[in-house]
Amino acid sequence: MDKKKYRRKKKLNSAYKSILAIKNSVPKIIFRAKNLVVTLKNKNQLEKWLDLYPEGTYTINN
């Protein structure tokens, strides 16, 4: 009965590491409009944002 039923700490640590990896990764596309900055994953998303904000600019990182 000494053994714990849950292993929350290990799962919490691995989840925290994966969240940090996502936060520290460089976004592929950055779209900027007036008072707005959006990070995008693919060009389909970029097309939708350009339809909404035609005056916006974007940069593509490799």
PDB file of C-alpha atoms in Angstrom:
ATOM      1  CA  MET A   1       0.000   0.000   0.000  1.00  0.00           C
ATOM      2  CA  ASP A   2       3.023   2.299   0.050  1.00  0.00           C
ATOM      3  CA  LYS A   3       3.047   2.622  -3.730  1.00  0.00           C
ATOM      4  CA  LYS A   4       1.318   5.707  -5.093  1.00  0.00           C
ATOM      5  CA  LYS A   5      -1.588   5.262  -7.437  1.00  0.00           C
ATOM      6  CA  TYR A   6      -0.787   8.239  -9.712  1.00  0.00           C
ATOM      7  CA  ARG A   7       2.389   9.407 -11.403  1.00  0.00           C
ATOM      8  CA  ARG A   8       1.415  13.003 -11.944  1.00  0.00           C
ATOM      9  CA  LYS A   9       4.875  14.555 -11.557  1.00  0.00           C
ATOM     10  CA  LYS A  10       6.432  12.644 -14.477  1.00  0.00           C
ATOM     11  CA  LYS A  11       3.564  13.513 -16.811  1.00  0.00           C
ATOM     12  CA  LEU A  12       3.631  17.121 -15.677  1.00  0.00           C
ATOM     13  CA  ASN A  13       7.365  17.394 -16.372  1.00  0.00           C
ATOM     14  CA  SER A  14       7.086  15.901 -19.865  1.00  0.00           C
ATOM     15  CA  ALA A  15       4.135  18.152 -20.691  1.00  0.00           C
ATOM     16  CA  TYR A  16       6.073  21.187 -19.467  1.00  0.00           C
ATOM     17  CA  LYS A  17       9.066  20.251 -21.643  1.00  0.00           C
ATOM     18  CA  SER A  18       6.899  19.912 -24.750  1.00  0.00           C
ATOM     19  CA  ILE A  19       5.211  23.265 -24.050  1.00  0.00           C
ATOM     20  CA  LEU A  20       8.612  24.951 -23.734  1.00  0.00           C
ATOM     21  CA  ALA A  21       9.730  23.379 -27.022  1.00  0.00           C
ATOM     22  CA  ILE A  22       6.676  24.814 -28.783  1.00  0.00           C
ATOM     23  CA  LYS A  23       7.178  28.251 -27.250  1.00  0.00           C
ATOM     24  CA  ASN A  24      10.872  28.380 -28.153  1.00  0.00           C
ATOM     25  CA  SER A  25      10.413  27.242 -31.755  1.00  0.00           C
ATOM     26  CA  VAL A  26      10.548  29.864 -34.502  1.00  0.00           C
ATOM     27  CA  PRO A  27       7.194  30.387 -36.249  1.00  0.00           C
ATOM     28  CA  LYS A  28       7.190  29.720 -39.991  1.00  0.00           C
ATOM     29  CA  ILE A  29       5.097  32.714 -41.096  1.00  0.00           C
ATOM     30  CA  ILE A  30       4.538  35.992 -39.235  1.00  0.00           C
ATOM     31  CA  PHE A  31       1.645  38.128 -40.488  1.00  0.00           C
ATOM     32  CA  ARG A  32       1.464  41.769 -39.426  1.00  0.00           C
ATOM     33  CA  ALA A  33      -1.418  44.185 -39.868  1.00  0.00           C
ATOM     34  CA  LYS A  34      -2.353  47.362 -38.032  1.00  0.00           C
ATOM     35  CA  ASN A  35      -2.260  46.559 -34.277  1.00  0.00           C
ATOM     36  CA  LEU A  36      -2.130  42.814 -35.045  1.00  0.00           C
ATOM     37  CA  VAL A  37       0.575  40.128 -35.164  1.00  0.00           C
ATOM     38  CA  VAL A  38      -0.329  36.523 -36.029  1.00  0.00           C
ATOM     39  CA  THR A  39       1.980  33.506 -36.301  1.00  0.00           C
ATOM     40  CA  LEU A  40       0.900  30.989 -38.929  1.00  0.00           C
ATOM     41  CA  LYS A  41       1.899  27.444 -39.841  1.00  0.00           C
ATOM     42  CA  ASN A  42       1.076  27.214 -43.540  1.00  0.00           C
ATOM     43  CA  LYS A  43       0.216  29.266 -46.620  1.00  0.00           C
ATOM     44  CA  ASN A  44      -3.484  28.388 -46.523  1.00  0.00           C
ATOM     45  CA  GLN A  45      -3.782  30.278 -43.259  1.00  0.00           C
ATOM     46  CA  LEU A  46      -1.815  33.144 -44.794  1.00  0.00           C
ATOM     47  CA  GLU A  47      -4.257  33.411 -47.705  1.00  0.00           C
ATOM     48  CA  LYS A  48      -7.210  33.689 -45.306  1.00  0.00           C
ATOM     49  CA  TRP A  49      -5.517  36.445 -43.298  1.00  0.00           C
ATOM     50  CA  LEU A  50      -4.598  38.317 -46.475  1.00  0.00           C
ATOM     51  CA  ASP A  51      -8.255  38.178 -47.534  1.00  0.00           C
ATOM     52  CA  LEU A  52      -9.270  39.678 -44.192  1.00  0.00           C
ATOM     53  CA  TYR A  53      -6.451  42.245 -44.062  1.00  0.00           C
ATOM     54  CA  PRO A  54      -5.193  43.002 -47.599  1.00  0.00           C
ATOM     55  CA  GLU A  55      -2.930  45.798 -46.318  1.00  0.00           C
ATOM     56  CA  GLY A  56      -1.069  43.356 -44.045  1.00  0.00           C
ATOM     57  CA  THR A  57       2.529  42.254 -44.556  1.00  0.00           C
ATOM     58  CA  TYR A  58       4.181  38.922 -43.828  1.00  0.00           C
ATOM     59  CA  THR A  59       7.614  37.343 -43.434  1.00  0.00           C
ATOM     60  CA  ILE A  60       8.486  33.690 -44.019  1.00  0.00           C
ATOM     61  CA  ASN A  61      11.198  32.106 -41.850  1.00  0.00           C
ATOM     62  CA  ASN A  62      13.083  28.961 -42.810  1.00  0.00           C
TER      63      ASN A  62
END
